[in-house]
Short mmCIF file of C-alpha atoms and ligand atoms in Angstrom, two decimals:
data_model
loop_
_atom_site.label_atom_id
_atom_site.label_comp_id
_atom_site.label_asym_id
_atom_site.label_seq_id
_atom_site.Cartn_x
_atom_site.Cartn_y
_atom_site.Cartn_z
CA MET A 308 -38.86 31.77 -40.07
CA THR A 309 -39.65 35.42 -39.65
CA LYS A 310 -38.61 38.47 -41.61
CA PHE A 311 -37.58 40.47 -38.50
CA LYS A 312 -33.98 41.57 -38.41
CA SER A 313 -34.11 44.36 -35.87
CA VAL A 314 -35.90 44.30 -32.52
CA GLY A 315 -36.56 47.01 -29.90
CA ILE A 316 -36.88 46.25 -26.20
CA LEU A 317 -38.35 48.44 -23.49
CA THR A 318 -39.15 48.20 -19.80
CA GLY A 319 -42.29 50.02 -18.64
CA GLY A 320 -44.05 50.70 -15.33
CA GLY A 321 -42.55 50.24 -11.88
CA ASP A 322 -39.20 48.47 -11.78
CA CYS A 323 -38.92 44.92 -10.57
CA PRO A 324 -36.10 42.46 -9.84
CA GLY A 325 -35.40 40.38 -12.96
CA LEU A 326 -35.80 43.12 -15.59
CA ASN A 327 -32.10 43.04 -16.40
CA ALA A 328 -32.18 39.26 -16.60
CA VAL A 329 -34.92 39.52 -19.27
CA ILE A 330 -33.00 42.23 -21.16
CA ARG A 331 -29.92 39.99 -21.17
CA SER A 332 -31.87 36.94 -22.23
CA VAL A 333 -33.76 38.75 -25.02
CA SER A 334 -30.54 40.31 -26.31
CA ARG A 335 -28.57 37.07 -26.27
CA SER A 336 -31.38 35.18 -28.01
CA CYS A 337 -31.64 37.92 -30.64
CA PHE A 338 -27.90 37.73 -31.23
CA SER A 339 -28.17 33.99 -31.82
CA TYR A 340 -30.90 34.58 -34.41
CA GLY A 341 -28.74 37.31 -35.98
CA PHE A 342 -31.22 40.10 -35.04
CA LYS A 343 -30.02 43.57 -34.07
CA VAL A 344 -31.26 44.76 -30.65
CA TRP A 345 -32.20 48.31 -29.72
CA GLY A 346 -32.76 49.40 -26.12
CA ILE A 347 -35.48 52.02 -25.67
CA LYS A 348 -34.69 54.14 -22.63
CA ASN A 349 -37.15 55.17 -19.93
CA GLY A 350 -40.17 53.19 -21.05
CA PHE A 351 -42.71 54.46 -23.55
CA GLY A 352 -41.54 58.04 -22.92
CA GLY A 353 -38.19 57.14 -24.51
CA LEU A 354 -40.01 55.77 -27.55
CA VAL A 355 -41.72 59.12 -28.13
CA GLU A 356 -38.56 61.11 -27.32
CA ASP A 357 -36.38 58.92 -29.55
CA GLN A 358 -34.12 57.73 -26.73
CA ILE A 359 -33.11 54.56 -28.53
CA GLU A 360 -29.66 53.00 -28.45
CA LYS A 361 -28.14 49.87 -29.90
CA LEU A 362 -27.48 47.08 -27.39
CA THR A 363 -24.40 44.96 -27.87
CA ASP A 364 -22.85 42.24 -25.78
CA HIS A 365 -20.98 44.97 -23.91
CA GLU A 366 -24.12 46.71 -22.52
CA ILE A 367 -25.72 43.48 -21.38
CA SER A 368 -22.68 41.99 -19.67
CA GLY A 369 -22.73 41.56 -15.89
CA ILE A 370 -26.39 42.50 -15.46
CA LEU A 371 -28.06 39.14 -14.70
CA HIS A 372 -27.92 39.58 -10.92
CA ARG A 373 -28.56 43.33 -10.86
CA GLY A 374 -31.89 44.77 -9.69
CA GLY A 375 -33.60 47.64 -11.52
CA THR A 376 -33.34 48.09 -15.27
CA ILE A 377 -30.34 49.29 -17.28
CA LEU A 378 -32.85 50.89 -19.68
CA GLY A 379 -34.65 53.01 -17.09
CA THR A 380 -38.43 53.03 -16.71
CA THR A 381 -41.41 55.14 -15.78
CA ASN A 382 -45.00 54.43 -14.82
CA ARG A 383 -46.27 57.74 -16.18
CA ASP A 384 -45.85 57.94 -19.95
CA ASN A 385 -48.48 56.73 -22.39
CA PRO A 386 -47.77 57.62 -26.07
CA PHE A 387 -51.52 57.56 -26.78
CA ASN A 388 -52.12 60.25 -24.15
CA TYR A 389 -48.78 61.96 -23.81
CA ALA A 390 -47.97 65.13 -21.84
CA VAL A 391 -46.68 67.80 -24.21
CA ASN A 392 -45.65 71.28 -23.13
CA ILE A 393 -47.17 73.88 -25.45
CA ASN A 394 -46.26 77.48 -24.54
CA GLY A 395 -45.84 76.58 -20.89
CA ILE A 396 -49.14 74.67 -20.75
CA THR A 397 -49.22 70.88 -20.45
CA LYS A 398 -51.54 69.28 -22.96
CA TYR A 399 -52.19 65.57 -23.55
CA GLN A 400 -51.82 64.39 -27.13
CA ASP A 401 -51.69 61.14 -29.08
CA MET A 402 -47.99 60.76 -29.88
CA SER A 403 -48.15 57.14 -31.04
CA GLY A 404 -47.42 58.25 -34.63
CA GLN A 405 -44.18 59.89 -33.46
CA ALA A 406 -43.24 56.71 -31.58
CA LEU A 407 -43.76 54.58 -34.70
CA LYS A 408 -41.77 57.09 -36.79
CA ASN A 409 -38.85 56.80 -34.34
CA LEU A 410 -38.92 53.02 -34.69
CA ARG A 411 -39.00 53.23 -38.50
CA LYS A 412 -36.05 55.66 -38.49
CA LYS A 413 -33.89 52.95 -36.87
CA GLU A 414 -35.54 50.23 -38.99
CA ILE A 415 -36.85 48.52 -35.85
CA GLU A 416 -39.51 46.09 -37.02
CA ALA A 417 -40.77 44.59 -33.77
CA LEU A 418 -41.00 45.44 -30.09
CA ILE A 419 -40.58 43.39 -26.93
CA VAL A 420 -42.35 45.14 -24.07
CA ILE A 421 -41.51 44.06 -20.52
CA GLY A 422 -44.20 45.51 -18.31
CA GLY A 423 -47.14 45.23 -15.96
CA ASP A 424 -50.80 45.74 -16.84
CA GLY A 425 -50.44 49.45 -17.78
CA SER A 426 -47.51 48.89 -20.16
CA LEU A 427 -49.05 45.78 -21.62
CA ARG A 428 -52.27 47.66 -22.41
CA ILE A 429 -50.19 50.24 -24.31
CA ALA A 430 -48.36 47.39 -26.06
CA ASN A 431 -51.76 46.05 -27.13
CA GLU A 432 -52.68 49.46 -28.61
CA PHE A 433 -49.47 49.42 -30.67
CA SER A 434 -50.21 45.86 -31.71
CA LYS A 435 -53.58 47.06 -33.06
CA LEU A 436 -51.63 49.58 -35.18
CA ASP A 437 -49.88 46.60 -36.80
CA LEU A 438 -46.63 46.91 -34.88
CA PRO A 439 -45.45 43.36 -34.14
CA VAL A 440 -45.28 43.17 -30.34
CA VAL A 441 -44.46 40.45 -27.84
CA ALA A 442 -44.99 41.17 -24.14
CA VAL A 443 -43.27 39.78 -21.05
CA PRO A 444 -45.26 39.91 -17.77
CA LYS A 445 -43.44 41.84 -15.05
CA THR A 446 -44.55 42.88 -11.60
CA ILE A 447 -43.85 42.02 -8.00
CA ASP A 448 -47.66 41.94 -7.52
CA ASN A 449 -48.19 38.72 -9.56
CA ASP A 450 -51.54 40.12 -10.70
CA ILE A 451 -51.34 39.79 -14.49
CA PRO A 452 -54.08 37.59 -15.95
CA GLY A 453 -53.06 34.73 -18.24
CA THR A 454 -49.93 33.76 -16.34
CA GLU A 455 -49.43 31.88 -13.11
CA ARG A 456 -46.31 33.82 -12.28
CA THR A 457 -44.76 37.19 -13.06
CA PHE A 458 -41.04 37.57 -12.53
CA GLY A 459 -40.14 39.73 -9.54
CA PHE A 460 -42.82 38.22 -7.31
CA ASP A 461 -40.55 35.57 -5.82
CA THR A 462 -37.93 38.19 -4.91
CA ALA A 463 -40.54 40.45 -3.28
CA VAL A 464 -41.89 37.52 -1.27
CA SER A 465 -38.36 36.60 -0.11
CA CYS A 466 -37.79 40.17 1.00
CA ALA A 467 -41.08 40.25 2.95
CA CYS A 468 -40.37 36.83 4.45
CA ASP A 469 -36.95 38.00 5.63
CA ALA A 470 -38.63 41.04 7.23
CA LEU A 471 -41.10 38.73 9.01
CA ASP A 472 -38.27 36.59 10.39
CA ARG A 473 -36.71 39.74 11.83
CA LEU A 474 -40.01 41.04 13.19
CA HIS A 475 -40.65 37.70 14.89
CA THR A 476 -37.59 37.92 17.14
CA THR A 477 -38.26 41.48 18.26
CA ALA A 478 -42.02 40.84 18.67
CA GLU A 479 -41.27 37.86 20.89
CA SER A 480 -38.78 39.76 23.04
CA HIS A 481 -41.13 42.70 23.66
CA HIS A 482 -44.44 40.78 23.72
CA ARG A 483 -45.79 43.02 20.98
CA VAL A 484 -48.08 42.79 18.00
CA MET A 485 -46.11 43.49 14.84
CA VAL A 486 -47.93 44.50 11.67
CA LEU A 487 -46.11 44.32 8.35
CA GLU A 488 -47.65 46.22 5.42
CA VAL A 489 -46.62 44.83 2.05
CA MET A 490 -47.26 45.91 -1.55
CA GLY A 491 -49.46 44.15 -4.10
CA ARG A 492 -52.01 46.76 -5.21
CA TYR A 493 -55.43 45.12 -5.54
CA ALA A 494 -54.17 41.54 -5.15
CA GLY A 495 -53.04 39.70 -2.01
CA TRP A 496 -50.34 37.48 -3.52
CA ILE A 497 -47.33 39.03 -1.77
CA ALA A 498 -49.14 39.15 1.59
CA LEU A 499 -50.35 35.58 1.27
CA TYR A 500 -47.07 33.99 0.20
CA SER A 501 -44.87 35.95 2.59
CA GLY A 502 -47.35 35.44 5.43
CA LEU A 503 -47.38 31.68 4.85
CA ALA A 504 -43.60 31.51 4.51
CA GLY A 505 -42.99 33.83 7.46
CA GLY A 506 -45.41 32.18 9.90
CA ALA A 507 -47.86 35.08 10.23
CA ASP A 508 -50.80 34.64 12.61
CA ALA A 509 -53.11 36.77 10.48
CA ILE A 510 -52.90 37.60 6.78
CA LEU A 511 -55.16 40.33 5.43
CA ILE A 512 -55.66 40.60 1.69
CA PRO A 513 -57.87 42.73 -0.59
CA GLU A 514 -59.79 39.64 -1.70
CA ILE A 515 -61.29 39.26 1.82
CA PRO A 516 -62.52 42.44 3.53
CA TYR A 517 -61.45 42.02 7.14
CA ASN A 518 -63.43 42.04 10.34
CA ILE A 519 -61.35 43.62 13.13
CA ASP A 520 -63.07 41.41 15.74
CA SER A 521 -61.74 38.25 14.16
CA ILE A 522 -58.16 39.63 14.30
CA ILE A 523 -58.60 40.70 17.93
CA ASN A 524 -59.99 37.23 18.79
CA LYS A 525 -56.98 35.60 17.20
CA ILE A 526 -54.54 37.74 19.21
CA ALA A 527 -56.53 37.14 22.43
CA LYS A 528 -56.56 33.38 21.84
CA ARG A 529 -52.80 33.37 21.38
CA LYS A 530 -52.32 35.39 24.56
CA LYS A 531 -54.51 32.97 26.50
CA SER A 532 -52.37 30.06 25.35
CA GLY A 533 -49.21 31.84 26.54
CA LYS A 534 -48.14 33.32 23.20
CA LEU A 535 -47.65 36.93 24.12
CA PHE A 536 -46.82 38.26 20.66
CA SER A 537 -48.53 38.15 17.26
CA ILE A 538 -47.47 38.79 13.69
CA ILE A 539 -49.89 40.25 11.14
CA VAL A 540 -49.24 40.75 7.42
CA VAL A 541 -51.50 43.24 5.71
CA ALA A 542 -51.57 43.91 1.96
CA GLU A 543 -51.61 47.60 1.07
CA GLY A 544 -54.94 47.04 -0.71
CA ALA A 545 -56.66 45.28 2.22
CA PHE A 546 -59.67 47.01 3.75
CA PRO A 547 -62.17 46.49 6.59
CA MET A 548 -65.63 45.05 5.99
CA ASP A 549 -67.23 48.36 6.82
CA GLY A 550 -64.61 50.59 5.21
CA GLU A 551 -62.53 51.37 2.16
CA GLN A 552 -58.97 50.98 0.92
CA THR A 553 -56.49 53.39 2.49
CA VAL A 554 -55.20 55.85 -0.08
CA ALA A 555 -51.83 57.48 0.57
CA MET A 556 -52.38 60.04 -2.16
CA ILE A 557 -54.30 60.91 -5.32
CA ILE A 558 -52.02 61.05 -8.37
CA GLU A 559 -52.96 63.60 -11.00
CA ASN A 560 -52.63 62.68 -14.69
CA SER A 561 -51.44 59.17 -14.08
CA PRO A 562 -53.07 55.93 -15.19
CA GLU A 563 -52.68 54.74 -11.59
CA LYS A 564 -54.99 57.50 -10.19
CA ILE A 565 -54.25 56.63 -6.53
CA ARG A 566 -51.31 55.44 -4.46
CA LEU A 567 -52.29 52.88 -1.84
CA GLY A 568 -50.69 52.92 1.59
CA GLY A 569 -51.40 53.46 5.27
CA VAL A 570 -53.65 50.55 6.15
CA GLY A 571 -50.89 48.99 8.32
CA GLU A 572 -50.60 51.98 10.63
CA LYS A 573 -54.39 52.35 10.92
CA LEU A 574 -54.77 48.69 11.80
CA THR A 575 -51.92 48.83 14.31
CA ARG A 576 -53.53 51.73 16.20
CA GLU A 577 -56.84 49.88 16.28
CA ILE A 578 -55.25 46.65 17.54
CA GLU A 579 -53.36 48.47 20.28
CA LYS A 580 -56.53 50.26 21.38
CA LEU A 581 -58.67 47.13 21.40
CA THR A 582 -56.18 44.64 22.93
CA GLY A 583 -54.07 46.89 25.14
CA ILE A 584 -51.00 45.14 23.72
CA GLU A 585 -48.20 47.41 22.55
CA SER A 586 -48.19 47.27 18.74
CA ARG A 587 -45.90 48.49 15.96
CA CYS A 588 -46.20 48.81 12.22
CA THR A 589 -43.50 48.33 9.59
CA VAL A 590 -44.10 49.39 5.99
CA LEU A 591 -41.77 47.46 3.73
CA GLY A 592 -42.34 49.69 0.69
CA HIS A 593 -39.91 49.75 -2.20
CA LEU A 594 -37.43 47.41 -0.50
CA GLN A 595 -39.64 44.73 -2.07
CA ARG A 596 -38.81 46.03 -5.54
CA GLY A 597 -35.11 46.67 -5.14
CA GLY A 598 -32.03 44.49 -5.04
CA SER A 599 -30.96 41.29 -6.73
CA PRO A 600 -33.52 38.86 -8.09
CA THR A 601 -33.75 35.41 -6.48
CA ALA A 602 -32.47 32.40 -8.40
CA PHE A 603 -36.10 31.51 -9.25
CA ASP A 604 -36.73 34.95 -10.75
CA ARG A 605 -33.47 34.88 -12.70
CA VAL A 606 -34.42 31.56 -14.27
CA LEU A 607 -38.02 32.65 -14.99
CA SER A 608 -36.82 35.95 -16.50
CA THR A 609 -34.34 34.09 -18.67
CA ARG A 610 -37.02 31.64 -19.85
CA TYR A 611 -39.39 34.53 -20.64
CA GLY A 612 -36.72 36.40 -22.61
CA VAL A 613 -35.86 33.37 -24.76
CA ALA A 614 -39.57 32.59 -25.29
CA ALA A 615 -40.34 36.17 -26.36
CA VAL A 616 -37.67 36.10 -29.06
CA ASN A 617 -38.72 32.60 -30.15
CA ALA A 618 -42.28 33.94 -30.56
CA LEU A 619 -41.02 36.78 -32.76
CA ALA A 620 -38.87 34.40 -34.76
CA ALA A 621 -41.90 32.17 -35.29
CA GLY A 622 -43.85 35.21 -36.50
CA GLN A 623 -46.23 34.96 -33.53
CA THR A 624 -46.86 38.49 -32.31
CA GLY A 625 -49.66 40.28 -30.50
CA CYS A 626 -49.02 37.88 -27.65
CA MET A 627 -47.61 37.70 -24.14
CA VAL A 628 -45.35 34.91 -22.93
CA ALA A 629 -46.81 33.30 -19.83
CA LEU A 630 -46.21 30.52 -17.33
CA GLN A 631 -48.87 27.81 -17.21
CA ASN A 632 -48.29 24.42 -15.54
CA ASN A 633 -44.58 25.25 -15.48
CA GLN A 634 -44.51 25.55 -19.28
CA ILE A 635 -43.94 28.81 -21.11
CA VAL A 636 -46.86 29.45 -23.44
CA ARG A 637 -48.10 32.35 -25.57
CA VAL A 638 -51.40 34.02 -24.73
CA PRO A 639 -53.15 36.72 -26.75
CA ILE A 640 -52.22 40.14 -25.46
CA GLU A 641 -55.95 41.07 -25.20
CA THR A 642 -56.14 38.62 -22.27
CA LEU A 643 -54.72 41.47 -20.23
CA ALA A 644 -57.79 43.59 -20.73
CA GLY A 645 -59.46 41.41 -18.07
CA LYS A 646 -59.49 41.94 -14.33
CA PRO A 647 -56.25 41.56 -12.34
CA SER A 648 -55.42 38.03 -11.34
CA ASN A 649 -56.44 37.66 -7.70
CA VAL A 650 -55.69 35.00 -5.12
CA PRO A 651 -58.19 32.15 -5.61
CA LEU A 652 -60.05 31.83 -2.32
CA SER A 653 -59.83 28.01 -2.43
CA PHE A 654 -56.09 28.50 -2.05
CA LEU A 655 -56.59 29.74 1.51
CA GLU A 656 -58.04 26.50 2.88
CA PHE A 657 -54.73 25.00 3.92
CA GLY A 658 -53.83 28.26 5.70
CA ARG A 659 -57.04 27.97 7.69
CA SER A 660 -56.17 24.35 8.51
CA ILE A 661 -53.09 25.52 10.38
CA GLY A 662 -54.99 28.26 12.21
CA ILE A 663 -54.10 31.34 10.16
CA CYS A 664 -56.69 34.11 10.47
CA PHE A 665 -57.66 35.76 7.20
CA GLY A 666 -59.75 38.40 8.88
CA ASP A 667 -63.13 36.87 7.96
O1 F6P B 1300 -47.13 47.45 -9.11
C1 F6P B 1300 -45.97 47.39 -8.35
C2 F6P B 1300 -46.06 48.31 -7.17
O2 F6P B 1300 -44.87 48.18 -6.44
C3 F6P B 1300 -47.29 48.09 -6.28
O3 F6P B 1300 -47.17 46.96 -5.47
C4 F6P B 1300 -47.36 49.42 -5.57
O4 F6P B 1300 -48.67 49.72 -5.18
C5 F6P B 1300 -46.91 50.39 -6.62
O5 F6P B 1300 -46.18 49.65 -7.57
C6 F6P B 1300 -46.05 51.53 -6.11
O6 F6P B 1300 -45.73 52.34 -7.19
P1 F6P B 1300 -44.73 53.57 -7.16
O7 F6P B 1300 -43.48 53.11 -7.83
O8 F6P B 1300 -45.42 54.60 -7.97
O9 F6P B 1300 -44.48 53.96 -5.75
#
């Protein structure tokens, strides 16, 4: 058994359905071990700014089904390169020492970080400074290496699938091509799963640069067989064979650097021009991140929360809890330094067997 008696928990990066379910699960598990739980507000920024409050059964009641995070989050703050205002000028400084001091002040001995790749990299830096850390993989994008599933992904896919069901009926009525742009950053998981579940005719993902001719052929073939509408799902990170990813904006002083977005509209204009069929684009955006988690995500989040506290209790830190072959395992946190987890191309074969176009 471990020596930890007091544990901090923080949510970092973009929010994601299931965060509250993890917070609840971590807190309840800590209470059963007799550990105190501290909630760090607003991600790593709150750690530097000492926004740390005790969590009791009261704070974590009634949150299982709620989207977002009761702790607040941000995808900007990194304590190792932290924006500090000095005489009206913003300077970036290493504030990790201050963060550790704030933890010591409250006698917090270990940290559970619920985050995506950015937050988990920061967690790894703290782990190297001998802070016991256990990470929980969060993101709707499902792109964290070392785990088969991140919580939040299933909810995002359900949201996109629901949108596709709605787009189908209007596409059919108007004989239009409907393009749905979904999130996912540099991985095509959301596009692939929602496209398969929602009966898309073409699914375009960053893993396969697309050839516009193959999409046009697919639409033309459908038209010839009497199907006067088509449904296309495009991941925000997808790009044409002879082009680049569509960047919505450059973000200054952020680990993200760019915000993806806009490929759906570009593609829609091109399709309309080349086929003569009226076409529309829908960008699903942050709807995919909001709202209640699905039952699957609630269960996964709960399993992750329990597993994270069990890891701490077993004295196993510097790790991330992960899903492999439907078992929760612990993987070294350095695993995250690798490339994002992309859709394995072999996975697409069955989609091809039922005539889905992947743009190649
Ligand atoms: O990583 C989750 C995600 O929703 C991506 O799919 C998307 O590209 C990005 O975050 C959007 O981030 P923001 O919250 O900054 O708009």
